[in-house]
Short mmCIF file of C-alpha atoms in Angstrom, two decimals:
data_model
loop_
_atom_site.label_atom_id
_atom_site.label_comp_id
_atom_site.label_asym_id
_atom_site.label_seq_id
_atom_site.Cartn_x
_atom_site.Cartn_y
_atom_site.Cartn_z
CA MET A 619 57.76 -39.67 25.67
CA ARG A 620 61.43 -39.74 24.77
CA THR A 621 62.70 -39.33 21.24
CA HIS A 622 65.06 -41.89 19.74
CA TYR A 623 67.88 -39.39 20.12
CA GLU A 624 67.17 -39.13 23.85
CA THR A 625 67.02 -42.93 24.08
CA LEU A 626 70.51 -43.23 22.57
CA GLN A 627 71.67 -40.14 24.52
CA VAL A 628 73.02 -38.40 21.41
CA ASP A 629 72.50 -35.02 19.76
CA GLU A 630 70.10 -34.62 16.81
CA ARG A 631 73.08 -33.81 14.60
CA ALA A 632 74.98 -36.99 15.55
CA SER A 633 76.91 -38.75 12.81
CA PRO A 634 76.40 -42.47 12.06
CA GLU A 635 79.63 -43.26 13.88
CA GLU A 636 78.43 -41.46 17.02
CA LEU A 637 75.10 -43.28 16.81
CA TYR A 638 76.86 -46.62 16.58
CA ALA A 639 79.16 -45.86 19.51
CA ALA A 640 76.22 -44.78 21.68
CA TYR A 641 74.24 -47.85 20.62
CA LYS A 642 77.07 -50.23 21.51
CA ALA A 643 77.68 -48.61 24.89
CA LEU A 644 73.98 -48.57 25.88
CA SER A 645 73.19 -52.05 24.55
CA ASP A 646 76.12 -53.46 26.53
CA LYS A 647 74.98 -51.58 29.63
CA TRP A 648 71.33 -52.73 29.38
CA LEU A 649 71.91 -56.29 28.23
CA PRO A 650 69.23 -58.36 30.04
CA ASP A 651 71.79 -60.98 31.08
CA ARG A 652 73.66 -58.35 33.10
CA HIS A 653 70.55 -57.48 35.14
CA PRO A 654 69.15 -60.79 36.42
CA ASP A 655 67.36 -59.15 39.34
CA ASN A 656 65.52 -56.62 37.15
CA SER A 657 65.41 -58.37 33.78
CA GLU A 658 62.00 -56.99 32.68
CA MET A 659 63.12 -53.37 32.92
CA ALA A 660 66.47 -54.17 31.29
CA GLU A 661 64.73 -56.05 28.48
CA SER A 662 62.31 -53.17 27.76
CA ARG A 663 65.18 -50.66 27.82
CA PHE A 664 67.24 -52.94 25.53
CA ARG A 665 64.31 -53.09 23.07
CA GLU A 666 63.99 -49.27 23.11
CA ILE A 667 67.70 -48.90 22.35
CA ASN A 668 67.53 -51.42 19.50
CA ARG A 669 64.43 -49.78 18.01
CA ALA A 670 66.01 -46.32 18.21
CA TYR A 671 69.21 -47.48 16.56
CA LEU A 672 67.31 -49.40 13.88
CA ILE A 673 65.49 -46.24 12.81
CA LEU A 674 68.35 -43.76 13.21
CA SER A 675 70.97 -45.91 11.49
CA ASP A 676 68.94 -46.12 8.26
CA PRO A 677 69.19 -42.76 6.42
CA VAL A 678 65.72 -43.03 4.84
CA LEU A 679 63.99 -43.98 8.09
CA ARG A 680 65.94 -41.31 9.98
CA GLU A 681 64.84 -38.63 7.51
CA GLN A 682 61.20 -39.71 7.83
CA TYR A 683 61.48 -39.79 11.62
CA ASP A 684 63.07 -36.33 11.68
CA LYS A 685 60.30 -34.92 9.49
CA LEU A 686 57.64 -36.38 11.77
CA THR A 687 59.27 -35.03 14.91
CA GLY A 688 60.46 -31.75 13.38
CA VAL A 689 64.15 -32.42 14.07
CA SER A 690 65.31 -32.18 10.44
CA LEU A 691 65.05 -28.39 10.43
CA PHE A 692 67.60 -28.09 13.19
CA ARG A 693 70.00 -30.72 11.87
CA GLU A 694 70.24 -29.09 8.42
CA ASP A 695 71.14 -25.66 9.83
CA PRO A 696 73.52 -25.91 12.80
CA SER A 697 73.26 -22.15 13.41
CA VAL A 698 69.62 -22.54 14.47
CA GLU A 699 69.31 -22.74 18.22
CA LEU A 700 66.67 -24.89 19.81
CA ILE A 701 63.89 -23.06 21.63
CA THR A 702 63.76 -23.82 25.33
CA ALA A 703 60.85 -23.67 27.75
CA ASP A 704 62.36 -20.51 29.27
CA ASP A 705 62.23 -18.82 25.87
CA ILE A 706 58.56 -19.70 25.58
CA ARG A 707 57.80 -18.40 29.09
CA ARG A 708 59.63 -15.13 28.35
CA GLY A 709 57.65 -14.73 25.13
CA GLN A 710 54.38 -15.32 26.98
CA ALA A 711 55.36 -12.78 29.66
CA GLU A 712 56.17 -10.20 26.99
CA ALA A 713 52.80 -10.81 25.30
CA GLU A 714 51.07 -10.42 28.68
CA GLY A 715 52.94 -7.13 29.16
CA ARG A 716 51.64 -5.84 25.83
CA GLU A 717 48.12 -6.89 26.74
CA ALA A 718 48.43 -5.25 30.18
CA TYR A 719 49.30 -1.93 28.52
CA ARG A 720 46.26 -2.23 26.28
CA GLN A 721 44.07 -2.86 29.34
CA GLY A 722 45.35 0.31 31.01
CA LEU A 723 47.49 -1.24 33.75
CA GLN A 724 50.66 0.44 35.03
CA LEU A 725 54.25 -0.76 34.76
CA SER A 726 54.27 -1.32 38.53
CA ASP A 727 51.48 -3.92 38.16
CA CYS A 728 53.92 -6.57 36.89
CA PRO A 729 52.98 -9.99 38.35
CA TYR A 730 56.41 -11.55 37.71
CA GLY A 731 59.88 -11.38 39.19
CA GLY A 732 63.37 -11.84 37.73
CA ALA A 733 63.83 -12.52 34.02
CA LEU A 734 60.08 -12.82 33.42
CA ALA A 735 59.57 -9.37 34.94
CA GLU A 736 62.09 -7.99 32.45
CA SER A 737 60.23 -9.62 29.56
CA TRP A 738 56.87 -8.37 30.84
CA SER A 739 58.11 -4.80 31.23
CA SER A 740 59.82 -5.01 27.82
CA GLY A 741 56.50 -5.91 26.15
CA PHE A 742 54.74 -3.18 28.13
CA SER A 743 57.32 -0.52 27.19
CA LYS A 744 57.49 -1.50 23.52
CA THR A 745 53.73 -1.25 23.17
CA GLU A 746 53.70 2.10 24.95
CA LEU A 747 56.42 3.43 22.62
CA VAL A 748 54.68 2.19 19.47
CA ASP A 749 51.39 3.76 20.55
CA ARG A 750 53.12 7.03 21.37
CA ILE A 751 54.67 7.12 17.90
CA GLN A 752 51.54 6.03 16.02
CA PHE A 753 48.77 7.73 17.93
CA GLY A 754 50.48 10.71 19.57
CA GLY A 755 50.32 9.36 23.14
CA ARG A 756 46.75 8.08 22.97
CA LYS A 757 46.14 4.38 23.52
CA GLU A 758 43.79 4.12 20.56
CA PRO A 759 43.73 5.84 17.20
CA VAL A 760 41.31 8.70 16.72
CA VAL A 761 38.84 7.78 14.01
CA LYS A 762 36.50 10.45 12.71
CA VAL A 763 33.15 8.91 11.89
CA PRO A 764 30.63 11.02 9.99
CA SER A 765 27.56 11.93 12.01
CA ALA A 766 24.00 10.92 11.22
CA ARG A 767 23.27 14.49 10.05
CA TYR A 768 26.04 14.18 7.44
CA TRP A 769 24.49 11.02 6.07
CA GLU A 770 21.00 12.56 5.99
CA LYS A 771 22.26 15.60 4.08
CA ASN A 772 24.57 13.84 1.62
CA ALA A 773 22.83 10.53 1.03
CA GLN A 774 21.63 9.96 -2.50
CA PRO A 775 18.27 8.26 -2.86
CA THR A 776 18.42 5.04 -4.82
CA LYS A 777 16.39 5.16 -8.01
CA ARG A 778 15.18 2.23 -10.02
CA ASN A 779 16.58 2.51 -13.49
CA GLU A 780 13.61 1.39 -15.56
CA SER A 781 14.27 2.76 -18.95
CA VAL A 782 12.31 1.84 -22.04
CA LEU A 783 15.23 -0.15 -23.35
CA SER A 784 15.42 -2.43 -20.27
CA ILE A 785 11.65 -3.07 -20.43
CA LEU A 786 11.92 -3.90 -24.15
CA ILE A 787 14.82 -6.30 -23.56
CA GLY A 788 12.85 -8.03 -20.80
CA TRP A 789 9.86 -8.59 -23.11
CA LEU A 790 12.10 -9.88 -25.91
CA ILE A 791 13.66 -12.42 -23.57
CA PHE A 792 10.20 -13.52 -22.41
CA LEU A 793 8.96 -13.96 -26.00
CA PHE A 794 12.10 -15.87 -26.98
CA LEU A 795 11.70 -18.29 -24.07
CA PHE A 796 7.98 -18.71 -24.79
CA GLY A 797 8.72 -19.43 -28.49
CA ALA A 798 11.41 -21.93 -27.58
CA PHE A 799 9.01 -23.70 -25.20
CA PHE A 800 6.28 -23.81 -27.87
CA TYR A 801 8.77 -25.18 -30.46
CA VAL A 802 9.91 -27.96 -28.13
CA TRP A 803 6.27 -28.77 -27.32
CA GLN A 804 5.51 -29.22 -31.01
CA LEU A 805 8.58 -31.42 -31.50
CA ILE A 806 7.49 -33.72 -28.70
CA PHE A 807 3.71 -33.85 -29.20
CA GLY A 808 3.41 -32.77 -32.86
CA PRO A 809 1.22 -30.00 -34.27
CA PRO A 810 -2.18 -29.50 -32.66
CA GLN A 811 -4.87 -31.85 -34.09
CA ASN A 812 -8.13 -29.93 -34.17
CA GLN A 813 -10.90 -31.68 -36.02
CA TYR A 814 -13.23 -28.68 -36.08
CA TRP A 815 -11.05 -26.44 -38.23
#
């Protein structure tokens, strides 16, 4: 699906004057009256051009459109370069090179040719260098894990801390809750009515 900028054949940073000039040129070119043999296609193209200009000529609608399509980031900063499909492929090849090093493959096992081969070998070499610096040439860090004998010798048995104070506090809480329950019972149902006493 084409963006409105592609429909008008202008850059995302185009000024309102450039948009108007492109709109006039394309609407004159695709005027349905000028294409009597293929009027349906010309009419649909003419509608696309009008819709694109309608949105891009209004600053508020253009800002909303740019936010939805992600164009506003690039228009605000002209130093930002757009990412191309080749950049993405090179990044994927470099990531595959890093992963190949982790799997133990050799540099000669590169599946690519040309610029992608350079990216793959770059990822492979960078990972190799980082591992050499961090782990002294090993592919994985050496982690010393204590043995089972260490844990048997140094493990502290867990003891239940049942002091007299904790038992006393537990009983006080129980008596308080029981008294509160009995008090509420008397408020609801009144004092006990025993006719034999």
